[in-house]
Structures are given as C-alpha cells and as structure tokens.
Amino acid sequence: MARYEHLPIYKQAMDVAVHFETIVAGFSRYHKHTLGTDLRNQSRAIVVLIIQANGERDKAAKLRELRLALEELLVLIRLAKEVKAFKSFAAYQFVVEQMASVCRQNEGWLRSLAAGEGEDARGPEVGRRRSRRSARAD
C-alpha cells in the first residue's frame, strides 16, 4: 500500500476528523446523536477516500468520489451552522477553513492528474469532447 501520512491533504482531513470528534461532544444531545454522528462519519470517510485514492492506479475516479464526499460534508457543516449546533463561531470557522483547503488540494490533485493525461479535471469525457471540437475546427 502506498504511503499517505506525508500528504498535506491527508493531514488536513485528519485534523478536521479529529476536530469533529472533539466539538461534537459539545453539541446538544439532539444534535450530537443525529447531525454530530453524520459529521463524524463523513469526515472519517473522507480520510479513507484520500488513503484509497493515493493507493489507486486510477486516482482520478477516486478523487471525483472524494469531491462528492467533500460536498456532502460541506452541506452537513452548513446545516450544523444553521441549526446552531456549533458552540462557537471559532469552531465553525476552523472547520470551514480546513475544508476549503482540503477541497482546493483535491481539485489541484485532479488537475495535476488531468494535465498528465491530457484531459479536463472534470473527467475523461469532458477532455474527449473538447478534443473532438478542436479536431472539427482544424
């Protein structure tokens, strides 16, 4: 299995997961067992997806899956903010800043893979469509 502990995206995702483990303990009883559980599970799933993507030969597919998981976690974070589950704004702010960084790193990883393969970061089908269009223009 490929090493992943050195990856900045792994480190930040792990920081977010650890942060959720500590701040969910401060959620109200209702939010702790509903929204808190979802936040904790999704943040751990993101760490696992990063590890899996690093070990895959076809990283792009797993990174697109990671993109969706990150979006799901962002929705849960926004929901937690709206229902005032976070005890402080600082706890929310830390999570949002860390998640923004993880999302940027994921997109950068996808772009670097796409540049190496000559396709768009959104997927191989987008790159193929562009190449057909440019072929028609010639």
Coordinates of C-alpha atoms in Angstrom, one line a residue:
M1 CA 0.0 0.0 0.0
A2 CA 1.2 3.5 -0.9
R3 CA 2.3 5.8 1.9
Y4 CA -0.1 8.6 2.7
E5 CA 0.9 10.1 6.0
H6 CA 3.1 12.7 4.3
L7 CA 0.2 14.1 2.1
P8 CA -0.9 17.6 3.2
I9 CA -4.5 16.7 2.1
Y10 CA -4.4 13.7 4.4
K11 CA -3.1 15.7 7.3
Q12 CA -5.7 18.4 7.0
A13 CA -8.5 15.9 6.5
M14 CA -7.3 14.1 9.6
D15 CA -7.3 17.4 11.5
V16 CA -10.9 18.0 10.5
A17 CA -11.9 14.5 11.6
V18 CA -10.2 14.9 15.0
H19 CA -11.8 18.4 15.4
F20 CA -15.2 16.9 14.8
E21 CA -14.6 14.2 17.4
T22 CA -13.9 16.9 20.0
I23 CA -16.5 19.5 19.0
V24 CA -19.4 17.1 18.5
A25 CA -19.0 16.2 22.2
G26 CA -20.2 19.8 22.9
F27 CA -23.3 19.6 20.7
S28 CA -26.7 19.4 22.4
R29 CA -27.9 15.9 23.0
Y30 CA -30.3 16.1 20.0
H31 CA -27.6 17.3 17.5
K32 CA -24.9 15.1 19.0
H33 CA -26.7 11.9 18.1
T34 CA -28.1 13.0 14.7
L35 CA -26.1 15.7 12.9
G36 CA -22.9 15.0 15.0
T37 CA -22.8 11.4 14.0
D38 CA -23.2 12.3 10.4
L39 CA -20.4 14.9 10.6
R40 CA -18.1 12.4 12.3
N41 CA -18.8 9.6 9.9
Q42 CA -18.5 11.7 6.8
S43 CA -15.2 13.2 8.0
R44 CA -13.8 9.8 8.6
A45 CA -15.0 8.6 5.2
I46 CA -13.1 11.5 3.6
V47 CA -9.9 10.4 5.3
V48 CA -10.4 6.8 4.0
L49 CA -11.1 8.1 0.5
I50 CA -7.8 10.0 0.5
I51 CA -6.0 6.9 1.5
Q52 CA -7.7 4.9 -1.2
A53 CA -7.1 7.5 -3.9
N54 CA -3.4 7.6 -3.0
G55 CA -3.2 3.8 -3.4
E56 CA -5.1 3.5 -6.6
R57 CA -3.7 3.2 -10.1
D58 CA -6.6 5.2 -11.4
K59 CA -6.6 8.0 -8.9
A60 CA -9.0 10.3 -10.8
A61 CA -12.0 8.2 -10.3
K62 CA -11.5 8.0 -6.5
L63 CA -10.7 11.8 -6.4
R64 CA -14.0 12.5 -8.1
E65 CA -15.7 10.3 -5.5
L66 CA -13.8 12.3 -2.8
R67 CA -15.1 15.6 -4.4
L68 CA -18.7 14.4 -3.8
A69 CA -17.9 13.3 -0.3
L70 CA -16.4 16.7 0.5
E71 CA -19.5 18.4 -0.9
E72 CA -21.7 16.3 1.3
L73 CA -19.7 17.2 4.3
L74 CA -19.9 20.9 3.5
V75 CA -23.7 20.6 3.3
L76 CA -23.7 19.0 6.8
I77 CA -21.4 21.7 8.1
R78 CA -23.7 24.4 6.8
L79 CA -26.7 22.7 8.3
A80 CA -25.0 22.4 11.6
K81 CA -24.3 26.2 11.5
E82 CA -27.9 27.0 10.6
V83 CA -29.3 25.0 13.5
K84 CA -26.7 26.5 15.8
A85 CA -25.1 23.1 16.7
F86 CA -21.6 24.7 16.9
K87 CA -21.0 26.1 20.4
S88 CA -18.8 28.9 19.0
F89 CA -18.2 30.6 15.7
A90 CA -14.5 29.8 16.0
A91 CA -15.2 26.0 15.9
Y92 CA -17.3 26.6 12.7
Q93 CA -14.7 28.9 11.2
F94 CA -11.8 26.4 11.8
V95 CA -13.8 23.6 10.0
V96 CA -14.7 25.8 7.1
E97 CA -11.2 27.0 6.5
Q98 CA -9.7 23.5 6.8
M99 CA -12.4 22.1 4.4
A100 CA -11.7 24.8 1.9
S101 CA -8.1 23.8 1.9
V102 CA -8.9 20.1 1.5
C103 CA -11.2 20.9 -1.4
R104 CA -8.6 23.0 -3.1
Q105 CA -6.0 20.3 -2.7
N106 CA -8.4 17.7 -4.1
E107 CA -9.0 19.9 -7.1
G108 CA -5.3 20.5 -7.6
W109 CA -4.6 16.8 -7.4
L110 CA -7.3 16.2 -10.0
R111 CA -5.9 18.9 -12.3
S112 CA -2.4 17.6 -12.0
L113 CA -3.6 14.1 -13.0
A114 CA -5.6 15.6 -15.9
A115 CA -2.6 17.6 -17.1
G116 CA -0.5 14.4 -17.1
E117 CA -3.2 12.5 -19.1
G118 CA -4.3 15.4 -21.3
E119 CA -7.9 15.6 -20.1
D120 CA -10.0 18.0 -18.2
A121 CA -10.2 17.8 -14.4
R122 CA -13.9 17.1 -14.5
G123 CA -13.4 13.8 -16.1
P124 CA -12.2 12.0 -19.2
E125 CA -15.4 12.5 -21.1
V126 CA -15.0 16.3 -20.9
G127 CA -11.5 16.1 -22.3
R128 CA -12.7 13.9 -25.1
R129 CA -15.5 16.3 -26.1
R130 CA -13.0 19.1 -26.3
S131 CA -10.6 17.2 -28.4
R132 CA -13.4 16.4 -30.9
R133 CA -14.4 20.0 -31.1
S134 CA -10.9 21.1 -31.7
A135 CA -10.5 18.4 -34.3
R136 CA -13.5 19.7 -36.2
A137 CA -12.1 23.3 -36.0
D138 CA -8.9 22.1 -37.8

